[in-house]
mmCIF file of C-alpha atoms in Angstrom:
data_model
loop_
_atom_site.group_PDB
_atom_site.id
_atom_site.type_symbol
_atom_site.label_atom_id
_atom_site.label_comp_id
_atom_site.label_asym_id
_atom_site.label_seq_id
_atom_site.Cartn_x
_atom_site.Cartn_y
_atom_site.Cartn_z
ATOM 1 C CA MET E 1 0.858 -40.518 24.776
ATOM 2 C CA LYS E 2 2.538 -39.719 21.495
ATOM 3 C CA ARG E 3 6.291 -39.995 21.452
ATOM 4 C CA THR E 4 8.325 -36.828 20.879
ATOM 5 C CA THR E 5 11.531 -36.251 18.919
ATOM 6 C CA SER E 6 14.610 -34.532 20.301
ATOM 7 C CA VAL E 7 16.530 -31.820 18.441
ATOM 8 C CA ALA E 8 19.800 -33.059 16.938
ATOM 9 C CA LEU E 9 20.768 -30.076 14.758
ATOM 10 C CA SER E 10 19.487 -26.511 14.491
ATOM 11 C CA GLY E 11 20.198 -23.149 12.854
ATOM 12 C CA PHE E 12 19.090 -23.971 9.292
ATOM 13 C CA GLY E 13 16.660 -22.225 6.974
ATOM 14 C CA VAL E 14 14.567 -25.028 5.468
ATOM 15 C CA PRO E 15 16.200 -28.439 5.990
ATOM 16 C CA GLU E 16 14.734 -30.952 3.547
ATOM 17 C CA SER E 17 15.400 -34.104 1.517
ATOM 18 C CA LEU E 18 16.823 -36.232 4.315
ATOM 19 C CA ARG E 19 18.994 -39.053 2.952
ATOM 20 C CA TRP E 20 21.218 -41.726 4.520
ATOM 21 C CA HIS E 21 24.356 -42.310 2.436
ATOM 22 C CA GLN E 22 27.647 -43.973 3.310
ATOM 23 C CA GLY E 23 27.053 -43.948 7.043
ATOM 24 C CA ALA E 24 25.914 -40.344 7.350
ATOM 25 C CA LEU E 25 22.789 -38.188 7.186
ATOM 26 C CA TRP E 26 22.635 -35.823 4.212
ATOM 27 C CA PHE E 27 20.123 -33.031 3.611
ATOM 28 C CA SER E 28 19.498 -29.822 1.682
ATOM 29 C CA ASP E 29 18.739 -26.373 3.055
ATOM 30 C CA LEU E 30 16.143 -24.979 0.660
ATOM 31 C CA ALA E 31 16.431 -21.447 2.052
ATOM 32 C CA HIS E 32 20.207 -21.112 1.781
ATOM 33 C CA GLY E 33 20.815 -23.428 -1.185
ATOM 34 C CA THR E 34 23.302 -25.640 0.623
ATOM 35 C CA VAL E 35 23.838 -29.384 1.009
ATOM 36 C CA HIS E 36 24.948 -30.778 4.373
ATOM 37 C CA ARG E 37 26.367 -34.022 5.779
ATOM 38 C CA TRP E 38 26.213 -35.150 9.419
ATOM 39 C CA ASP E 39 27.910 -38.252 10.805
ATOM 40 C CA GLY E 40 26.036 -38.102 14.104
ATOM 41 C CA THR E 41 28.669 -36.184 16.052
ATOM 42 C CA GLY E 42 29.338 -32.461 16.349
ATOM 43 C CA GLU E 43 27.943 -30.054 13.793
ATOM 44 C CA ALA E 44 26.842 -30.800 10.243
ATOM 45 C CA GLU E 45 29.359 -30.233 7.447
ATOM 46 C CA THR E 46 28.434 -27.951 4.544
ATOM 47 C CA VAL E 47 29.305 -29.925 1.412
ATOM 48 C CA LEU E 48 28.388 -27.441 -1.320
ATOM 49 C CA LYS E 49 26.217 -24.511 -2.307
ATOM 50 C CA VAL E 50 23.909 -24.979 -5.290
ATOM 51 C CA PRO E 51 22.879 -22.191 -7.681
ATOM 52 C CA GLY E 52 19.131 -21.651 -7.573
ATOM 53 C CA ARG E 53 18.626 -23.300 -4.148
ATOM 54 C CA ALA E 54 19.372 -26.956 -3.446
ATOM 55 C CA GLY E 55 16.404 -29.340 -3.540
ATOM 56 C CA GLY E 56 16.166 -33.119 -3.879
ATOM 57 C CA LEU E 57 19.279 -35.286 -3.501
ATOM 58 C CA GLY E 58 20.451 -38.645 -4.798
ATOM 59 C CA TRP E 59 23.498 -40.571 -5.990
ATOM 60 C CA LEU E 60 24.402 -42.305 -9.222
ATOM 61 C CA PRO E 61 25.727 -45.892 -8.994
ATOM 62 C CA ASP E 62 29.296 -44.597 -9.351
ATOM 63 C CA GLY E 63 28.879 -42.331 -6.298
ATOM 64 C CA ARG E 64 28.444 -38.959 -7.986
ATOM 65 C CA MET E 65 25.747 -36.866 -6.337
ATOM 66 C CA LEU E 66 22.734 -35.394 -8.119
ATOM 67 C CA VAL E 67 20.999 -32.344 -6.668
ATOM 68 C CA ALA E 68 17.979 -30.445 -7.954
ATOM 69 C CA SER E 69 18.168 -26.678 -8.410
ATOM 70 C CA MET E 70 14.740 -25.457 -7.345
ATOM 71 C CA ASP E 71 14.763 -22.051 -9.005
ATOM 72 C CA GLY E 72 17.219 -22.974 -11.755
ATOM 73 C CA GLY E 73 14.951 -25.657 -13.216
ATOM 74 C CA VAL E 74 17.834 -28.094 -13.636
ATOM 75 C CA VAL E 75 19.463 -31.080 -11.961
ATOM 76 C CA TYR E 76 23.168 -30.731 -11.242
ATOM 77 C CA ARG E 77 25.784 -33.469 -10.944
ATOM 78 C CA LEU E 78 28.783 -33.212 -8.608
ATOM 79 C CA GLU E 79 31.802 -34.655 -10.379
ATOM 80 C CA THR E 80 34.577 -36.503 -8.573
ATOM 81 C CA ASP E 81 36.878 -33.472 -8.947
ATOM 82 C CA GLY E 82 34.326 -31.246 -7.174
ATOM 83 C CA GLU E 83 32.970 -29.545 -10.302
ATOM 84 C CA LEU E 84 29.200 -28.989 -10.386
ATOM 85 C CA VAL E 85 27.865 -29.592 -13.904
ATOM 86 C CA GLU E 86 24.403 -29.625 -15.443
ATOM 87 C CA HIS E 87 22.972 -33.140 -15.537
ATOM 88 C CA ALA E 88 19.496 -32.350 -16.926
ATOM 89 C CA ASP E 89 17.568 -29.256 -18.012
ATOM 90 C CA LEU E 90 13.902 -29.399 -16.956
ATOM 91 C CA ARG E 91 12.919 -25.793 -17.630
ATOM 92 C CA HIS E 92 10.680 -26.761 -20.551
ATOM 93 C CA LEU E 93 8.760 -29.147 -18.303
ATOM 94 C CA VAL E 94 8.307 -27.442 -14.940
ATOM 95 C CA GLY E 95 5.728 -24.817 -13.960
ATOM 96 C CA GLY E 96 7.241 -23.975 -10.588
ATOM 97 C CA PRO E 97 10.256 -24.736 -8.396
ATOM 98 C CA VAL E 98 11.865 -28.134 -8.958
ATOM 99 C CA ASN E 99 11.198 -30.193 -5.869
ATOM 100 C CA ASP E 100 12.099 -33.546 -4.376
ATOM 101 C CA MET E 101 13.950 -36.248 -6.313
ATOM 102 C CA LEU E 102 14.521 -39.977 -6.078
ATOM 103 C CA VAL E 103 17.528 -41.639 -7.735
ATOM 104 C CA ASP E 104 17.090 -45.398 -8.139
ATOM 105 C CA PRO E 105 19.866 -48.042 -7.988
ATOM 106 C CA HIS E 106 20.222 -47.872 -11.799
ATOM 107 C CA GLY E 107 20.862 -44.110 -11.708
ATOM 108 C CA ARG E 108 17.479 -43.113 -13.060
ATOM 109 C CA ALA E 109 16.132 -39.943 -11.423
ATOM 110 C CA TYR E 110 12.493 -39.098 -10.759
ATOM 111 C CA VAL E 111 11.960 -35.378 -10.231
ATOM 112 C CA GLY E 112 8.837 -33.468 -9.199
ATOM 113 C CA ASN E 113 8.018 -29.769 -9.224
ATOM 114 C CA PHE E 114 5.523 -27.428 -7.567
ATOM 115 C CA GLY E 115 3.649 -26.662 -10.788
ATOM 116 C CA PHE E 116 3.214 -22.996 -9.784
ATOM 117 C CA ASP E 117 4.668 -20.388 -7.424
ATOM 118 C CA TYR E 118 3.219 -21.837 -4.229
ATOM 119 C CA HIS E 119 5.030 -19.479 -1.853
ATOM 120 C CA ALA E 120 3.826 -16.361 -3.684
ATOM 121 C CA PHE E 121 0.264 -17.663 -3.311
ATOM 122 C CA ALA E 122 0.695 -18.639 0.347
ATOM 123 C CA ARG E 123 2.000 -15.191 1.276
ATOM 124 C CA GLU E 124 -1.348 -13.720 0.264
ATOM 125 C CA HIS E 125 -3.874 -16.510 0.882
ATOM 126 C CA ALA E 126 -4.700 -19.365 3.223
ATOM 127 C CA ASN E 127 -3.828 -22.838 1.913
ATOM 128 C CA ALA E 128 -7.501 -23.758 1.705
ATOM 129 C CA MET E 129 -8.031 -21.108 -0.961
ATOM 130 C CA LEU E 130 -5.859 -23.139 -3.339
ATOM 131 C CA TYR E 131 -8.877 -25.363 -3.915
ATOM 132 C CA ALA E 132 -11.162 -22.647 -5.256
ATOM 133 C CA PRO E 133 -11.967 -23.627 -8.861
ATOM 134 C CA PRO E 134 -10.076 -24.391 -11.026
ATOM 135 C CA GLY E 135 -7.851 -25.583 -8.161
ATOM 136 C CA PRO E 136 -4.052 -25.889 -7.947
ATOM 137 C CA THR E 137 -2.022 -26.320 -11.126
ATOM 138 C CA LYS E 138 -0.836 -29.905 -11.544
ATOM 139 C CA ALA E 139 2.700 -30.976 -12.444
ATOM 140 C CA PRO E 140 4.329 -34.116 -13.897
ATOM 141 C CA ILE E 141 7.091 -36.254 -12.446
ATOM 142 C CA ALA E 142 10.034 -36.242 -14.851
ATOM 143 C CA CYS E 143 11.880 -39.532 -15.445
ATOM 144 C CA LEU E 144 15.572 -39.126 -16.303
ATOM 145 C CA ALA E 145 17.994 -41.707 -17.674
ATOM 146 C CA PRO E 146 21.331 -42.166 -15.847
ATOM 147 C CA ASP E 147 22.984 -39.811 -18.359
ATOM 148 C CA GLY E 148 20.377 -37.098 -17.699
ATOM 149 C CA THR E 149 18.315 -37.470 -20.865
ATOM 150 C CA LEU E 150 14.555 -37.332 -20.441
ATOM 151 C CA LEU E 151 12.944 -40.766 -20.569
ATOM 152 C CA GLY E 152 9.435 -39.393 -20.135
ATOM 153 C CA ALA E 153 7.043 -37.764 -17.711
ATOM 154 C CA THR E 154 3.893 -38.809 -15.909
ATOM 155 C CA GLU E 155 0.518 -37.247 -16.381
ATOM 156 C CA PRO E 156 0.309 -34.131 -14.178
ATOM 157 C CA VAL E 157 -0.503 -34.765 -10.508
ATOM 158 C CA LEU E 158 -1.148 -32.475 -7.524
ATOM 159 C CA PHE E 159 2.197 -31.238 -6.178
ATOM 160 C CA PRO E 160 4.403 -34.343 -6.544
ATOM 161 C CA ASN E 161 6.749 -34.460 -3.591
ATOM 162 C CA GLY E 162 8.620 -37.144 -1.653
ATOM 163 C CA CYS E 163 8.793 -40.588 -3.227
ATOM 164 C CA VAL E 164 10.142 -44.064 -2.436
ATOM 165 C CA LEU E 165 10.543 -47.368 -4.246
ATOM 166 C CA THR E 166 9.252 -50.721 -3.104
ATOM 167 C CA ALA E 167 11.962 -53.241 -2.230
ATOM 168 C CA ASP E 168 11.567 -55.053 -5.557
ATOM 169 C CA GLY E 169 11.780 -51.791 -7.518
ATOM 170 C CA THR E 170 8.545 -52.377 -9.405
ATOM 171 C CA THR E 171 6.498 -49.592 -7.796
ATOM 172 C CA MET E 172 7.148 -46.014 -6.779
ATOM 173 C CA VAL E 173 4.985 -44.468 -4.069
ATOM 174 C CA ALA E 174 4.818 -40.677 -4.265
ATOM 175 C CA ALA E 175 3.293 -38.007 -2.040
ATOM 176 C CA GLU E 176 0.810 -35.705 -3.722
ATOM 177 C CA THR E 177 0.973 -32.984 -1.106
ATOM 178 C CA LEU E 178 -1.957 -30.835 -2.225
ATOM 179 C CA ALA E 179 -4.126 -33.877 -2.936
ATOM 180 C CA MET E 180 -3.435 -35.161 0.598
ATOM 181 C CA ARG E 181 -2.747 -38.672 -0.600
ATOM 182 C CA LEU E 182 -0.035 -41.132 -1.502
ATOM 183 C CA SER E 183 -0.169 -42.614 -4.998
ATOM 184 C CA ALA E 184 1.550 -45.724 -6.373
ATOM 185 C CA PHE E 185 3.071 -45.695 -9.868
ATOM 186 C CA PRO E 186 4.183 -48.898 -11.614
ATOM 187 C CA VAL E 187 7.796 -48.680 -12.798
ATOM 188 C CA LEU E 188 7.764 -49.826 -16.419
ATOM 189 C CA PRO E 189 10.637 -51.800 -18.005
ATOM 190 C CA ASP E 190 12.091 -48.658 -19.630
ATOM 191 C CA GLY E 191 12.140 -46.815 -16.269
ATOM 192 C CA THR E 192 9.165 -44.567 -16.951
ATOM 193 C CA LEU E 193 6.143 -44.550 -14.651
ATOM 194 C CA GLY E 194 2.719 -45.888 -15.536
ATOM 195 C CA GLN E 195 -0.722 -44.747 -14.446
ATOM 196 C CA PRO E 196 -1.021 -44.181 -10.699
ATOM 197 C CA ARG E 197 -3.402 -45.859 -8.306
ATOM 198 C CA PRO E 198 -4.341 -44.713 -4.791
ATOM 199 C CA TRP E 199 -1.988 -46.001 -2.083
ATOM 200 C CA ALA E 200 -3.255 -44.037 0.925
ATOM 201 C CA PRO E 201 -5.876 -41.255 1.044
ATOM 202 C CA LEU E 202 -5.102 -38.884 3.933
ATOM 203 C CA ILE E 203 -8.269 -36.790 4.006
ATOM 204 C CA SER E 204 -11.884 -37.899 4.344
ATOM 205 C CA PRO E 205 -13.757 -38.234 1.026
ATOM 206 C CA PHE E 206 -16.465 -35.852 2.247
ATOM 207 C CA LEU E 207 -14.002 -33.114 3.250
ATOM 208 C CA TRP E 208 -12.118 -33.508 -0.045
ATOM 209 C CA HIS E 209 -15.378 -33.176 -1.960
ATOM 210 C CA ALA E 210 -16.452 -30.183 0.110
ATOM 211 C CA VAL E 211 -13.224 -28.187 -0.104
ATOM 212 C CA ASN E 212 -13.154 -28.586 -3.907
ATOM 213 C CA HIS E 213 -16.869 -27.888 -4.442
ATOM 214 C CA PRO E 214 -17.491 -25.032 -6.915
ATOM 215 C CA GLY E 215 -20.604 -23.770 -5.120
ATOM 216 C CA LEU E 216 -21.663 -22.517 -1.707
ATOM 217 C CA LEU E 217 -20.495 -25.702 0.049
ATOM 218 C CA GLY E 218 -16.976 -25.151 -1.254
ATOM 219 C CA ARG E 219 -16.862 -21.481 -0.312
ATOM 220 C CA ILE E 220 -17.994 -22.222 3.249
ATOM 221 C CA THR E 221 -15.639 -25.185 3.650
ATOM 222 C CA ARG E 222 -12.628 -23.225 2.397
ATOM 223 C CA ARG E 223 -13.370 -20.334 4.777
ATOM 224 C CA ILE E 224 -13.725 -22.668 7.766
ATOM 225 C CA SER E 225 -10.572 -24.545 6.756
ATOM 226 C CA ALA E 226 -8.667 -21.260 6.554
ATOM 227 C CA LEU E 227 -9.701 -20.452 10.130
ATOM 228 C CA LEU E 228 -8.626 -23.896 11.301
ATOM 229 C CA ASP E 229 -5.177 -23.358 9.732
ATOM 230 C CA HIS E 230 -4.339 -20.995 12.605
ATOM 231 C CA PRO E 231 -1.281 -22.529 14.356
ATOM 232 C CA ALA E 232 -2.974 -22.602 17.775
ATOM 233 C CA VAL E 233 -5.829 -24.630 16.307
ATOM 234 C CA ALA E 234 -3.737 -26.762 13.960
ATOM 235 C CA ARG E 235 -1.545 -28.043 16.800
ATOM 236 C CA ARG E 236 -4.616 -29.618 18.387
ATOM 237 C CA SER E 237 -5.974 -31.176 15.220
ATOM 238 C CA ALA E 238 -5.274 -34.653 13.848
ATOM 239 C CA SER E 239 -6.481 -33.873 10.334
ATOM 240 C CA PRO E 240 -5.731 -33.395 7.561
ATOM 241 C CA ILE E 241 -2.337 -34.858 6.675
ATOM 242 C CA ALA E 242 -0.471 -33.064 3.867
ATOM 243 C CA PRO E 243 2.336 -35.473 2.933
ATOM 244 C CA ASP E 244 5.691 -33.876 2.137
ATOM 245 C CA GLY E 245 8.611 -36.271 2.560
ATOM 246 C CA ILE E 246 7.861 -39.968 3.025
ATOM 247 C CA ALA E 247 9.928 -42.963 4.141
ATOM 248 C CA TRP E 248 9.409 -46.683 4.593
ATOM 249 C CA HIS E 249 9.188 -47.950 8.132
ATOM 250 C CA SER E 250 11.692 -50.695 8.979
ATOM 251 C CA ASP E 251 9.035 -53.304 8.113
ATOM 252 C CA GLY E 252 9.183 -52.206 4.452
ATOM 253 C CA GLU E 253 5.383 -52.197 4.267
ATOM 254 C CA THR E 254 4.114 -49.178 6.206
ATOM 255 C CA MET E 255 5.017 -45.556 5.535
ATOM 256 C CA TRP E 256 6.180 -42.625 7.634
ATOM 257 C CA ILE E 257 4.841 -39.275 6.438
ATOM 258 C CA ALA E 258 6.168 -35.802 7.236
ATOM 259 C CA ASN E 259 2.987 -33.772 7.765
ATOM 260 C CA ALA E 260 3.678 -30.331 6.313
ATOM 261 C CA LEU E 261 0.648 -28.892 8.135
ATOM 262 C CA ARG E 262 1.511 -30.147 11.621
ATOM 263 C CA GLY E 263 4.410 -30.816 13.963
ATOM 264 C CA GLU E 264 4.364 -34.566 13.478
ATOM 265 C CA CYS E 265 5.405 -37.635 11.564
ATOM 266 C CA VAL E 266 2.589 -40.096 10.921
ATOM 267 C CA ARG E 267 2.912 -43.807 10.107
ATOM 268 C CA VAL E 268 0.206 -45.240 7.878
ATOM 269 C CA ALA E 269 -0.597 -48.567 6.277
ATOM 270 C CA GLU E 270 -1.561 -48.942 2.631
ATOM 271 C CA GLY E 271 -5.142 -47.753 2.452
ATOM 272 C CA GLY E 272 -4.503 -44.835 4.817
ATOM 273 C CA ARG E 273 -5.037 -46.341 8.281
ATOM 274 C CA VAL E 274 -3.009 -44.352 10.835
ATOM 275 C CA LEU E 275 -0.794 -46.630 12.952
ATOM 276 C CA ASP E 276 1.448 -44.229 14.855
ATOM 277 C CA ARG E 277 2.106 -40.521 15.383
ATOM 278 C CA VAL E 278 5.345 -38.927 16.597
ATOM 279 C CA THR E 279 5.323 -35.302 17.723
ATOM 280 C CA THR E 280 7.974 -32.893 16.417
ATOM 281 C CA SER E 281 8.678 -29.361 17.605
ATOM 282 C CA GLN E 282 7.609 -27.679 14.355
ATOM 283 C CA ASN E 283 5.908 -28.434 11.033
ATOM 284 C CA THR E 284 7.664 -31.367 9.401
ATOM 285 C CA LEU E 285 8.871 -31.417 5.784
ATOM 286 C CA SER E 286 10.956 -34.561 5.510
ATOM 287 C CA CYS E 287 11.407 -37.824 7.398
ATOM 288 C CA LEU E 288 13.652 -40.855 7.183
ATOM 289 C CA VAL E 289 14.112 -44.145 9.035
ATOM 290 C CA ALA E 290 17.838 -44.868 8.989
ATOM 291 C CA GLY E 291 20.867 -44.284 11.199
ATOM 292 C CA HIS E 292 23.675 -46.564 12.240
ATOM 293 C CA ASP E 293 21.120 -48.862 13.875
ATOM 294 C CA GLY E 294 18.604 -48.585 11.023
ATOM 295 C CA HIS E 295 15.827 -47.794 13.496
ATOM 296 C CA THR E 296 16.099 -44.034 14.017
ATOM 297 C CA LEU E 297 13.391 -41.695 12.773
ATOM 298 C CA PHE E 298 14.839 -38.421 11.523
ATOM 299 C CA ALA E 299 12.610 -35.394 10.866
ATOM 300 C CA ALA E 300 13.350 -32.030 9.226
ATOM 301 C CA THR E 301 11.249 -29.295 10.842
ATOM 302 C CA VAL E 302 10.668 -25.591 10.229
ATOM 303 C CA PRO E 303 8.876 -22.590 11.762
ATOM 304 C CA THR E 304 7.935 -21.653 8.181
ATOM 305 C CA ASP E 305 8.525 -23.219 4.774
ATOM 306 C CA ASP E 306 8.678 -19.805 3.072
ATOM 307 C CA PRO E 307 12.337 -19.683 1.971
ATOM 308 C CA VAL E 308 12.612 -15.890 2.293
ATOM 309 C CA ARG E 309 11.307 -15.748 5.843
ATOM 310 C CA ALA E 310 13.068 -18.980 6.807
ATOM 311 C CA ALA E 311 16.450 -17.587 5.707
ATOM 312 C CA GLU E 312 15.918 -14.733 8.156
ATOM 313 C CA LEU E 313 14.783 -16.917 11.051
ATOM 314 C CA ASN E 314 17.224 -19.841 10.714
ATOM 315 C CA GLY E 315 14.892 -21.854 12.899
ATOM 316 C CA GLY E 316 15.060 -25.080 10.871
ATOM 317 C CA ARG E 317 15.976 -28.230 12.780
ATOM 318 C CA VAL E 318 16.811 -31.879 12.287
ATOM 319 C CA GLU E 319 15.133 -33.957 14.989
ATOM 320 C CA MET E 320 15.358 -37.642 15.816
ATOM 321 C CA LEU E 321 13.800 -40.473 17.784
ATOM 322 C CA ARG E 322 14.922 -44.084 18.158
ATOM 323 C CA LEU E 323 11.934 -46.238 17.232
#
């Protein structure tokens, strides 16, 4: 039997970007634009509200927090006196909401974006219809220096999302949500990212070919996939895996994946072999292995990732399981 998480916190819109910092769990609420901190007891503390909806989180070496503004197209910096100032302007680079962010030990920030208005599309169409030619719009990962200046950007990829560094800092593994894969980028000496290579495909090659096919095969596959997206069917399906947030397992070699299409976190090895599955109560957008013992799996779950509807429902949860 698959193990199941328990609910630790509830009443949020879209909890996301789980981080462990200075002995506490931090996360954003993408629906309400807030950043929260939880020390493991009582209720979570609201730390600040971010203009344009809070997204990815990270900290500079001196302790100042960086937070992405999804709709504002910028990254903000929280100064020691509590003032929120603009750290970097990405509006010339992004084609959709600014998304997850990784800040490395040097203070360099790696920031993704949707590439297009995903939620507007999803309100009218099934996810499978994204792959009708020409397919989803791609987006680069921006690389920022510690002072917020743009170091560079990767070639566009399919919905860059959660990302992690290897222990030696030489490689960044990033989730390409709409490509249903994890990709590995070499970290170059100047902090920019090189050409990616596959780290873990999370959909069968045949199904990927079929859903993207420009002809009759593609049209049939997309229609069938749309039917299978029904929640009652999806809950009973083990495929595909759309990676949102990702986190290293405690072994530092295998990866936990928040499956945005299912109520689960999935652990995979490099190459894509599934090693473990943990059931959550709702679709999962972010995961993290941390805690005071370093062996607790945290998961951010939602009844819907649409920020408008989620703000009305306030059904977002943070769940946990000791591994």
